[in-house]
PDB file of C-alpha atoms in Angstrom:
ATOM      1  CA  ILE U   1      16.302   9.815  -1.446  1.00  0.00           C
ATOM      2  CA  ASN U   2      19.711   9.826  -3.115  1.00  0.00           C
ATOM      3  CA  GLU U   3      21.688  13.027  -2.552  1.00  0.00           C
ATOM      4  CA  ASN U   4      25.249  13.395  -3.815  1.00  0.00           C
ATOM      5  CA  GLY U   5      25.532   9.640  -4.194  1.00  0.00           C
ATOM      6  CA  GLN U   6      24.389   8.898  -0.644  1.00  0.00           C
ATOM      7  CA  GLU U   7      21.059   7.627   0.630  1.00  0.00           C
ATOM      8  CA  GLU U   8      19.397  10.158   2.910  1.00  0.00           C
ATOM      9  CA  ILE U   9      16.283   9.995   5.063  1.00  0.00           C
ATOM     10  CA  ALA U  10      14.123  12.936   4.068  1.00  0.00           C
ATOM     11  CA  ILE U  11      11.175  14.717   5.650  1.00  0.00           C
ATOM     12  CA  VAL U  12       8.578  15.685   3.052  1.00  0.00           C
ATOM     13  CA  VAL U  13       6.296  18.640   3.817  1.00  0.00           C
ATOM     14  CA  THR U  14       3.404  19.825   1.654  1.00  0.00           C
ATOM     15  CA  ASP U  15       1.752  23.241   1.510  1.00  0.00           C
ATOM     16  CA  THR U  16      -1.386  24.811   0.059  1.00  0.00           C
ATOM     17  CA  ASN U  17       0.369  26.074  -3.075  1.00  0.00           C
ATOM     18  CA  LYS U  18       0.519  22.686  -4.773  1.00  0.00           C
ATOM     19  CA  SER U  19       4.135  22.422  -3.670  1.00  0.00           C
ATOM     20  CA  VAL U  20       6.212  19.849  -1.803  1.00  0.00           C
ATOM     21  CA  HIS U  21       9.335  20.639   0.222  1.00  0.00           C
ATOM     22  CA  VAL U  22      12.071  18.145   1.080  1.00  0.00           C
ATOM     23  CA  TYR U  23      14.247  18.475   4.193  1.00  0.00           C
ATOM     24  CA  VAL U  24      17.347  16.394   4.979  1.00  0.00           C
ATOM     25  CA  GLU U  25      19.496  16.206   8.092  1.00  0.00           C
ATOM     26  CA  GLU U  26      22.740  18.187   7.999  1.00  0.00           C
ATOM     27  CA  HIS U  27      25.964  17.444   9.876  1.00  0.00           C
ATOM     28  CA  ASP U  28      24.888  19.658  12.770  1.00  0.00           C
ATOM     29  CA  LYS U  29      21.797  17.480  13.245  1.00  0.00           C
ATOM     30  CA  ASN U  30      19.498  20.236  11.997  1.00  0.00           C
ATOM     31  CA  PHE U  31      17.160  19.716   9.073  1.00  0.00           C
ATOM     32  CA  GLU U  32      17.595  22.020   6.099  1.00  0.00           C
ATOM     33  CA  LYS U  33      15.613  22.328   2.903  1.00  0.00           C
ATOM     34  CA  SER U  34      17.328  20.260   0.242  1.00  0.00           C
ATOM     35  CA  PRO U  35      18.073  21.592  -3.258  1.00  0.00           C
ATOM     36  CA  LEU U  36      16.704  18.255  -4.447  1.00  0.00           C
ATOM     37  CA  THR U  37      13.217  19.687  -3.873  1.00  0.00           C
ATOM     38  CA  GLN U  38      13.302  21.074  -7.409  1.00  0.00           C
ATOM     39  CA  GLN U  39      14.879  17.926  -8.852  1.00  0.00           C
ATOM     40  CA  LEU U  40      12.414  15.322  -7.615  1.00  0.00           C
ATOM     41  CA  GLN U  41      10.157  15.014 -10.625  1.00  0.00           C
ATOM     42  CA  GLU U  42       7.357  13.262  -8.736  1.00  0.00           C
ATOM     43  CA  PHE U  43       6.652  16.502  -6.873  1.00  0.00           C
ATOM     44  CA  GLN U  44       6.785  18.858  -9.843  1.00  0.00           C
ATOM     45  CA  ASN U  45       3.736  20.300 -11.636  1.00  0.00           C
ATOM     46  CA  LEU U  46       1.226  18.896  -9.163  1.00  0.00           C
ATOM     47  CA  GLU U  47      -2.334  19.808 -10.052  1.00  0.00           C
ATOM     48  CA  ASP U  48      -3.601  19.739  -6.475  1.00  0.00           C
ATOM     49  CA  ASP U  49      -2.539  20.291  -2.876  1.00  0.00           C
ATOM     50  CA  ALA U  50      -1.025  17.012  -1.657  1.00  0.00           C
ATOM     51  CA  LEU U  51      -2.712  15.438   1.373  1.00  0.00           C
ATOM     52  CA  TRP U  52      -0.880  12.099   1.397  1.00  0.00           C
ATOM     53  CA  ILE U  53       2.384  10.812  -0.068  1.00  0.00           C
ATOM     54  CA  ASP U  54       3.683   7.246  -0.117  1.00  0.00           C
ATOM     55  CA  SER U  55       6.999   6.102  -1.548  1.00  0.00           C
ATOM     56  CA  ARG U  56       8.982   2.875  -2.020  1.00  0.00           C
ATOM     57  CA  HIS U  57      12.368   2.319  -3.598  1.00  0.00           C
ATOM     58  CA  THR U  58      14.829  -0.308  -4.774  1.00  0.00           C
ATOM     59  CA  SER U  59      18.475   0.201  -5.672  1.00  0.00           C
ATOM     60  CA  GLU U  60      17.471   1.427  -9.117  1.00  0.00           C
ATOM     61  CA  ARG U  61      14.010   2.970  -8.928  1.00  0.00           C
ATOM     62  CA  ARG U  62      11.786   5.037  -6.673  1.00  0.00           C
ATOM     63  CA  TYR U  63       7.999   4.698  -6.758  1.00  0.00           C
ATOM     64  CA  THR U  64       5.955   7.620  -5.444  1.00  0.00           C
ATOM     65  CA  ALA U  65       2.206   8.123  -5.100  1.00  0.00           C
ATOM     66  CA  VAL U  66       0.561  11.461  -4.272  1.00  0.00           C
ATOM     67  CA  GLY U  67      -3.085  11.993  -3.265  1.00  0.00           C
ATOM     68  CA  GLY U  68      -4.607  15.463  -3.447  1.00  0.00           C
ATOM     69  CA  GLN U  69      -7.210  17.597  -1.737  1.00  0.00           C
ATOM     70  CA  ASN U  70      -9.572  17.632  -4.724  1.00  0.00           C
ATOM     71  CA  GLY U  71      -9.203  14.005  -5.831  1.00  0.00           C
ATOM     72  CA  TYR U  72      -5.977  14.277  -7.826  1.00  0.00           C
ATOM     73  CA  VAL U  73      -3.783  11.147  -7.839  1.00  0.00           C
ATOM     74  CA  LYS U  74      -0.296  10.938  -9.334  1.00  0.00           C
ATOM     75  CA  PHE U  75       2.019   7.927  -9.531  1.00  0.00           C
ATOM     76  CA  THR U  76       5.623   8.341 -10.660  1.00  0.00           C
ATOM     77  CA  ILE U  77       8.512   5.977 -11.331  1.00  0.00           C
ATOM     78  CA  SER U  78      11.907   7.677 -11.021  1.00  0.00           C
ATOM     79  CA  ASN U  79      15.540   6.698 -11.268  1.00  0.00           C
ATOM     80  CA  PHE U  80      16.699   6.385  -7.655  1.00  0.00           C
ATOM     81  CA  LYS U  81      20.272   7.506  -8.361  1.00  0.00           C
ATOM     82  CA  THR U  82      19.686  10.363 -10.807  1.00  0.00           C
ATOM     83  CA  ASN U  83      16.140  11.370  -9.721  1.00  0.00           C
ATOM     84  CA  GLU U  84      15.092  11.500 -13.364  1.00  0.00           C
ATOM     85  CA  LYS U  85      11.487  10.640 -14.159  1.00  0.00           C
ATOM     86  CA  ILE U  86      11.014   7.348 -15.964  1.00  0.00           C
ATOM     87  CA  LYS U  87       7.236   7.341 -16.261  1.00  0.00           C
ATOM     88  CA  ALA U  88       4.231   8.996 -14.624  1.00  0.00           C
ATOM     89  CA  TRP U  89       0.465   8.621 -14.553  1.00  0.00           C
ATOM     90  CA  SER U  90      -2.277  10.798 -13.082  1.00  0.00           C
ATOM     91  CA  ASN U  91      -6.001  10.429 -12.506  1.00  0.00           C
ATOM     92  CA  GLN U  92      -8.896  12.370 -11.040  1.00  0.00           C
ATOM     93  CA  HIS U  93     -11.289  11.076  -8.366  1.00  0.00           C
ATOM     94  CA  GLN U  94     -14.234  12.720  -6.671  1.00  0.00           C
ATOM     95  CA  GLY U  95     -13.523  14.318  -3.304  1.00  0.00           C
ATOM     96  CA  ALA U  96     -10.363  14.486  -1.254  1.00  0.00           C
ATOM     97  CA  ILE U  97      -7.904  11.583  -1.132  1.00  0.00           C
ATOM     98  CA  SER U  98      -7.491  10.601   2.528  1.00  0.00           C
ATOM     99  CA  SER U  99      -4.582   8.212   1.873  1.00  0.00           C
ATOM    100  CA  VAL U 100      -2.607   6.443  -0.835  1.00  0.00           C
ATOM    101  CA  ARG U 101      -0.588   3.294  -0.155  1.00  0.00           C
ATOM    102  CA  LEU U 102       1.813   1.354  -2.343  1.00  0.00           C
ATOM    103  CA  PHE U 103       1.820  -2.330  -1.449  1.00  0.00           C
ATOM    104  CA  THR U 104       2.066  -5.868  -2.751  1.00  0.00           C
ATOM    105  CA  PHE U 105      -0.724  -8.372  -2.270  1.00  0.00           C
ATOM    106  CA  LYS U 106       1.847 -10.973  -1.321  1.00  0.00           C
ATOM    107  CA  SER U 107       2.946 -10.530   2.291  1.00  0.00           C
ATOM    108  CA  ASP U 108       6.476 -11.029   3.628  1.00  0.00           C
ATOM    109  CA  VAL U 109       5.636 -14.343   5.328  1.00  0.00           C
ATOM    110  CA  SER U 110       3.470 -17.057   3.850  1.00  0.00           C
ATOM    111  CA  ASN U 111       2.002 -20.138   5.486  1.00  0.00           C
ATOM    112  CA  SER U 112       2.671 -22.169   2.364  1.00  0.00           C
ATOM    113  CA  SER U 113       5.777 -24.078   1.392  1.00  0.00           C
ATOM    114  CA  GLU U 114       7.355 -20.762   0.454  1.00  0.00           C
ATOM    115  CA  PHE U 115       7.781 -20.169   4.187  1.00  0.00           C
ATOM    116  CA  LYS U 116      10.505 -22.793   4.191  1.00  0.00           C
ATOM    117  CA  ASP U 117      12.581 -20.729   1.782  1.00  0.00           C
ATOM    118  CA  LEU U 118      12.649 -17.597   3.928  1.00  0.00           C
ATOM    119  CA  SER U 119      15.929 -18.554   5.585  1.00  0.00           C
ATOM    120  CA  LYS U 120      17.545 -18.844   2.161  1.00  0.00           C
ATOM    121  CA  ALA U 121      16.058 -15.731   0.603  1.00  0.00           C
ATOM    122  CA  SER U 122      17.431 -12.259   1.135  1.00  0.00           C
ATOM    123  CA  ASP U 123      15.154  -9.722   2.771  1.00  0.00           C
ATOM    124  CA  ASP U 124      17.112  -6.858   1.244  1.00  0.00           C
ATOM    125  CA  GLU U 125      14.727  -5.159  -1.156  1.00  0.00           C
ATOM    126  CA  ASP U 126      17.633  -3.521  -2.959  1.00  0.00           C
ATOM    127  CA  LYS U 127      18.715  -6.923  -4.320  1.00  0.00           C
ATOM    128  CA  ARG U 128      15.448  -7.484  -6.139  1.00  0.00           C
ATOM    129  CA  ASP U 129      15.143  -6.924  -9.847  1.00  0.00           C
ATOM    130  CA  ASP U 130      13.031  -3.849 -10.448  1.00  0.00           C
ATOM    131  CA  LYS U 131      10.856  -5.858 -12.816  1.00  0.00           C
ATOM    132  CA  SER U 132       9.711  -7.967  -9.867  1.00  0.00           C
ATOM    133  CA  SER U 133       8.220  -4.950  -8.084  1.00  0.00           C
ATOM    134  CA  ARG U 134       4.563  -5.820  -8.533  1.00  0.00           C
ATOM    135  CA  TYR U 135       3.201  -2.901  -6.577  1.00  0.00           C
ATOM    136  CA  SER U 136      -0.467  -2.082  -6.347  1.00  0.00           C
ATOM    137  CA  LEU U 137      -1.800   1.313  -5.292  1.00  0.00           C
ATOM    138  CA  LEU U 138      -4.616   1.812  -2.794  1.00  0.00           C
ATOM    139  CA  VAL U 139      -6.482   5.104  -3.179  1.00  0.00           C
ATOM    140  CA  ALA U 140      -8.784   5.853  -0.234  1.00  0.00           C
ATOM    141  CA  CYS U 141     -11.376   8.486  -1.132  1.00  0.00           C
ATOM    142  CA  THR U 142     -13.524  10.593   1.177  1.00  0.00           C
ATOM    143  CA  THR U 143     -16.636  10.762  -1.034  1.00  0.00           C
ATOM    144  CA  ASP U 144     -15.971   8.433  -3.966  1.00  0.00           C
ATOM    145  CA  MET U 145     -15.554   4.658  -3.778  1.00  0.00           C
ATOM    146  CA  SER U 146     -12.021   3.648  -2.770  1.00  0.00           C
ATOM    147  CA  VAL U 147     -10.067   1.690  -5.373  1.00  0.00           C
ATOM    148  CA  VAL U 148      -6.927  -0.376  -5.892  1.00  0.00           C
ATOM    149  CA  TYR U 149      -4.857  -0.005  -9.048  1.00  0.00           C
ATOM    150  CA  GLU U 150      -3.317  -3.428  -9.513  1.00  0.00           C
ATOM    151  CA  ASP U 151       0.219  -3.840 -10.835  1.00  0.00           C
ATOM    152  CA  VAL U 152       0.491  -0.070 -11.075  1.00  0.00           C
ATOM    153  CA  CYS U 153       4.124  -0.079 -12.255  1.00  0.00           C
ATOM    154  CA  TYR U 154       3.072  -1.672 -15.548  1.00  0.00           C
ATOM    155  CA  GLU U 155      -0.622  -0.864 -15.919  1.00  0.00           C
ATOM    156  CA  GLY U 156      -0.540   2.637 -14.470  1.00  0.00           C
ATOM    157  CA  LEU U 157      -3.914   3.956 -13.352  1.00  0.00           C
ATOM    158  CA  ASP U 158      -5.938   2.082 -15.982  1.00  0.00           C
ATOM    159  CA  GLN U 159      -6.968  -1.014 -13.998  1.00  0.00           C
ATOM    160  CA  PRO U 160      -9.016   0.051 -10.937  1.00  0.00           C
ATOM    161  CA  LEU U 161     -10.478  -2.587  -8.624  1.00  0.00           C
ATOM    162  CA  LEU U 162     -13.390  -1.172  -6.633  1.00  0.00           C
ATOM    163  CA  LEU U 163     -13.689  -1.737  -2.894  1.00  0.00           C
ATOM    164  CA  PRO U 164     -17.400  -2.576  -2.564  1.00  0.00           C
ATOM    165  CA  ARG U 165     -19.435  -0.534  -0.068  1.00  0.00           C
ATOM    166  CA  SER U 166     -16.420   1.582   0.832  1.00  0.00           C
ATOM    167  CA  ASN U 167     -18.442   4.743   0.136  1.00  0.00           C
ATOM    168  CA  GLU U 168     -21.508   3.760   2.182  1.00  0.00           C
ATOM    169  CA  TYR U 169     -20.208   4.767   5.624  1.00  0.00           C
ATOM    170  CA  ASP U 170     -19.451   8.442   5.224  1.00  0.00           C
ATOM    171  CA  CYS U 171     -15.855   9.266   4.253  1.00  0.00           C
ATOM    172  CA  VAL U 172     -12.879   6.930   4.605  1.00  0.00           C
ATOM    173  CA  LEU U 173     -10.409   8.535   7.029  1.00  0.00           C
ATOM    174  CA  CYS U 174      -7.626   5.954   7.294  1.00  0.00           C
ATOM    175  CA  SER U 175      -6.195   2.824   5.713  1.00  0.00           C
ATOM    176  CA  TYR U 176      -3.662   0.102   6.401  1.00  0.00           C
ATOM    177  CA  ILE U 177      -2.217  -2.942   4.622  1.00  0.00           C
ATOM    178  CA  ALA U 178      -1.522  -6.142   6.572  1.00  0.00           C
ATOM    179  CA  ASP U 179      -1.875  -9.915   6.405  1.00  0.00           C
ATOM    180  CA  ILE U 180      -4.262 -10.279   9.343  1.00  0.00           C
ATOM    181  CA  ASP U 181      -5.358 -13.848   8.582  1.00  0.00           C
ATOM    182  CA  TRP U 182      -1.797 -15.179   8.023  1.00  0.00           C
ATOM    183  CA  ASP U 183      -2.433 -16.739   4.632  1.00  0.00           C
ATOM    184  CA  GLY U 184       0.427 -14.985   2.853  1.00  0.00           C
ATOM    185  CA  GLU U 185      -1.846 -12.419   1.175  1.00  0.00           C
ATOM    186  CA  ASN U 186      -2.213  -8.873   2.442  1.00  0.00           C
ATOM    187  CA  GLU U 187      -5.635  -7.513   3.330  1.00  0.00           C
ATOM    188  CA  ILE U 188      -6.801  -3.901   2.934  1.00  0.00           C
ATOM    189  CA  ILE U 189      -8.133  -2.219   6.078  1.00  0.00           C
ATOM    190  CA  LEU U 190     -10.247   0.946   5.961  1.00  0.00           C
ATOM    191  CA  GLY U 191     -11.619   3.079   8.795  1.00  0.00           C
ATOM    192  CA  SER U 192     -14.477   5.505   8.197  1.00  0.00           C
ATOM    193  CA  TYR U 193     -16.068   8.539   9.767  1.00  0.00           C
ATOM    194  CA  GLY U 194     -19.251   6.446   9.750  1.00  0.00           C
ATOM    195  CA  GLN U 195     -17.739   4.377  12.576  1.00  0.00           C
ATOM    196  CA  GLU U 196     -17.134   1.261  10.459  1.00  0.00           C
ATOM    197  CA  LEU U 197     -13.967  -0.812  10.134  1.00  0.00           C
ATOM    198  CA  LEU U 198     -13.829  -2.594   6.764  1.00  0.00           C
ATOM    199  CA  VAL U 199     -11.402  -5.356   5.751  1.00  0.00           C
ATOM    200  CA  TYR U 200     -11.040  -6.420   2.109  1.00  0.00           C
ATOM    201  CA  LYS U 201      -9.363  -9.411   0.489  1.00  0.00           C
ATOM    202  CA  ARG U 202      -8.447 -10.148  -3.117  1.00  0.00           C
ATOM    203  CA  LEU U 203     -10.532 -12.966  -4.566  1.00  0.00           C
ATOM    204  CA  ASP U 204      -8.756 -15.963  -6.065  1.00  0.00           C
ATOM    205  CA  ASN U 205      -9.507 -17.456  -9.487  1.00  0.00           C
ATOM    206  CA  TYR U 206     -11.835 -14.666 -10.551  1.00  0.00           C
ATOM    207  CA  PHE U 207     -11.759 -15.131 -14.323  1.00  0.00           C
ATOM    208  CA  ASN U 208     -14.649 -13.624 -16.233  1.00  0.00           C
ATOM    209  CA  LEU U 209     -14.856 -14.498 -19.929  1.00  0.00           C
ATOM    210  CA  ASN U 210     -17.417 -13.160 -22.381  1.00  0.00           C
ATOM    211  CA  LYS U 211     -18.124 -13.347 -26.098  1.00  0.00           C
ATOM    212  CA  ASP U 212     -16.811  -9.821 -26.712  1.00  0.00           C
ATOM    213  CA  ASP U 213     -13.289 -10.632 -25.505  1.00  0.00           C
ATOM    214  CA  THR U 214     -10.502  -9.853 -27.961  1.00  0.00           C
ATOM    215  CA  ASP U 215      -7.095 -11.494 -28.083  1.00  0.00           C
ATOM    216  CA  GLU U 216      -5.694  -8.526 -26.180  1.00  0.00           C
ATOM    217  CA  SER U 217      -8.322  -8.699 -23.429  1.00  0.00           C
ATOM    218  CA  LEU U 218      -7.855 -12.462 -23.050  1.00  0.00           C
ATOM    219  CA  ILE U 219      -4.111 -12.007 -22.634  1.00  0.00           C
ATOM    220  CA  ARG U 220      -4.745  -9.321 -20.027  1.00  0.00           C
ATOM    221  CA  LYS U 221      -7.152 -11.566 -18.106  1.00  0.00           C
ATOM    222  CA  ALA U 222      -4.643 -14.408 -18.214  1.00  0.00           C
ATOM    223  CA  ARG U 223      -1.951 -12.132 -16.768  1.00  0.00           C
ATOM    224  CA  PHE U 224      -4.196 -10.721 -14.049  1.00  0.00           C
ATOM    225  CA  PRO U 225      -6.790 -13.314 -12.981  1.00  0.00           C
ATOM    226  CA  TYR U 226      -7.491 -11.489  -9.707  1.00  0.00           C
ATOM    227  CA  LYS U 227     -10.101  -8.917 -10.633  1.00  0.00           C
ATOM    228  CA  ALA U 228     -12.235  -8.499  -7.543  1.00  0.00           C
ATOM    229  CA  LEU U 229     -11.930  -7.472  -3.918  1.00  0.00           C
ATOM    230  CA  ASP U 230     -14.308  -8.875  -1.322  1.00  0.00           C
ATOM    231  CA  LEU U 231     -15.428  -7.347   1.976  1.00  0.00           C
ATOM    232  CA  ILE U 232     -14.546 -10.171   4.406  1.00  0.00           C
ATOM    233  CA  TYR U 233     -14.866  -8.442   7.778  1.00  0.00           C
ATOM    234  CA  GLN U 234     -16.769  -5.497   9.172  1.00  0.00           C
ATOM    235  CA  ARG U 235     -17.040  -4.100  12.673  1.00  0.00           C
ATOM    236  CA  SER U 236     -18.925  -1.120  14.054  1.00  0.00           C
ATOM    237  CA  PHE U 237     -17.542   1.278  16.644  1.00  0.00           C
ATOM    238  CA  SER U 238     -19.230   3.971  18.682  1.00  0.00           C
ATOM    239  CA  GLU U 239     -17.172   6.814  17.215  1.00  0.00           C
ATOM    240  CA  PRO U 240     -15.464   7.802  13.950  1.00  0.00           C
ATOM    241  CA  ILE U 241     -12.259   5.893  13.176  1.00  0.00           C
ATOM    242  CA  TYR U 242      -9.281   8.172  12.627  1.00  0.00           C
ATOM    243  CA  SER U 243      -6.421   5.671  12.444  1.00  0.00           C
ATOM    244  CA  CYS U 244      -5.628   1.961  12.382  1.00  0.00           C
ATOM    245  CA  CYS U 245      -2.508  -0.181  12.320  1.00  0.00           C
ATOM    246  CA  TYR U 246      -1.408  -3.787  12.798  1.00  0.00           C
ATOM    247  CA  ILE U 247       1.477  -3.997  15.285  1.00  0.00           C
ATOM    248  CA  ASP U 248       2.729  -6.136  18.169  1.00  0.00           C
ATOM    249  CA  LEU U 249       1.696  -4.036  21.173  1.00  0.00           C
ATOM    250  CA  THR U 250       2.127  -6.796  23.762  1.00  0.00           C
ATOM    251  CA  SER U 251       5.582  -7.975  22.584  1.00  0.00           C
ATOM    252  CA  ASP U 252       4.428 -11.598  22.376  1.00  0.00           C
ATOM    253  CA  GLY U 253       5.275 -12.039  18.692  1.00  0.00           C
ATOM    254  CA  VAL U 254       1.657 -11.708  17.542  1.00  0.00           C
ATOM    255  CA  CYS U 255       0.373  -8.459  16.077  1.00  0.00           C
ATOM    256  CA  GLU U 256      -2.822  -6.776  17.232  1.00  0.00           C
ATOM    257  CA  LEU U 257      -5.175  -4.673  15.137  1.00  0.00           C
ATOM    258  CA  VAL U 258      -5.179  -1.246  16.790  1.00  0.00           C
ATOM    259  CA  VAL U 259      -8.039   1.120  15.988  1.00  0.00           C
ATOM    260  CA  GLY U 260      -7.991   4.749  17.070  1.00  0.00           C
ATOM    261  CA  THR U 261     -11.375   6.454  17.352  1.00  0.00           C
ATOM    262  CA  PHE U 262     -12.388   9.954  18.418  1.00  0.00           C
ATOM    263  CA  ARG U 263     -12.164   9.224  22.145  1.00  0.00           C
ATOM    264  CA  ALA U 264     -10.663   5.745  22.533  1.00  0.00           C
ATOM    265  CA  LEU U 265      -7.995   3.295  21.428  1.00  0.00           C
ATOM    266  CA  HIS U 266      -9.295  -0.215  20.689  1.00  0.00           C
ATOM    267  CA  VAL U 267      -7.007  -3.261  20.553  1.00  0.00           C
ATOM    268  CA  LEU U 268      -8.345  -6.301  18.672  1.00  0.00           C
ATOM    269  CA  GLN U 269      -6.430  -9.496  19.476  1.00  0.00           C
ATOM    270  CA  HIS U 270      -6.286 -12.828  17.686  1.00  0.00           C
ATOM    271  CA  ASN U 271      -7.822 -15.960  19.157  1.00  0.00           C
ATOM    272  CA  LEU U 272      -4.997 -17.704  21.009  1.00  0.00           C
ATOM    273  CA  GLU U 273      -6.066 -21.150  19.817  1.00  0.00           C
ATOM    274  CA  ALA U 274      -5.765 -19.971  16.215  1.00  0.00           C
ATOM    275  CA  VAL U 275      -2.363 -18.461  16.997  1.00  0.00           C
ATOM    276  CA  SER U 276      -1.145 -21.747  18.503  1.00  0.00           C
ATOM    277  CA  GLU U 277      -2.411 -23.758  15.547  1.00  0.00           C
ATOM    278  CA  LYS U 278      -0.686 -21.470  13.040  1.00  0.00           C
ATOM    279  CA  CYS U 279       2.525 -21.536  15.057  1.00  0.00           C
ATOM    280  CA  TRP U 280       2.683 -25.345  15.079  1.00  0.00           C
ATOM    281  CA  GLU U 281       1.884 -25.404  11.374  1.00  0.00           C
ATOM    282  CA  ARG U 282       4.848 -23.183  10.554  1.00  0.00           C
ATOM    283  CA  ILE U 283       7.167 -25.054  12.901  1.00  0.00           C
ATOM    284  CA  ALA U 284       6.250 -28.249  11.049  1.00  0.00           C
ATOM    285  CA  LEU U 285       7.147 -26.600   7.729  1.00  0.00           C
ATOM    286  CA  MET U 286      10.530 -25.581   9.099  1.00  0.00           C
ATOM    287  CA  LEU U 287      11.216 -29.079  10.442  1.00  0.00           C
ATOM    288  CA  GLU U 288      10.463 -30.581   7.027  1.00  0.00           C
ATOM    289  CA  GLU U 289      13.395 -28.622   5.639  1.00  0.00           C
ATOM    290  CA  THR U 290      15.879 -29.912   8.259  1.00  0.00           C
TER     291      THR U 290
END
């Protein structure tokens, strides 16, 4: 957050009174409740007790998503420097929201020719134009089908993409976003109380035309040709899945998919032959540039 013209790391705490409290570190290394709590518009007038909050920011704007205990979802765009609300949307789902995640379908590293431009491009998110922030919002529901709101900064909560079969394995308890097949596009990972790990991918070139299309709907379809998410991987475990993440546990430069269940921690590793092949492919792309 921005407090008195300085960027501060804040701890956000929710309570059962539909309130959110913000704590920042003081000079004595203790955390004190910030007066900004009442100024952050994304946390004002919540209609539900917040269970999950996710936030991203650039130099100009802050994007915040809140998921509630009774299915309430709120997405807010605020001015990062003044904390004034620019725009906000809200929606109601069935059942508690177990997690909300702001993400982009495009991952940081691609295996295409764009990989060659990484050394020239800045990784500093603050240097991006705010109009290039093509965030999507994942809403993981406990009883309802989980959805993704694509390009949420411009379309708000009006364009949900359903995650097929996400409500067939009891409630979804956790989620994660990562490019686990190294194709430059992020996948959506869900873990359920029904002991199933589900991985979804956005379908390419999904363009459905019909005779009832208007000029407005055709323009919308041309802007957003990706209108489906496919279940590409599924794995059963012996216990409910409470958490998952994609990190480099072995410090070998290759991330592992880590799944935390009720009594165990499972580490899923990539096939080393596939890792070697992808490594040589990217080295070749880098050599083409030299």
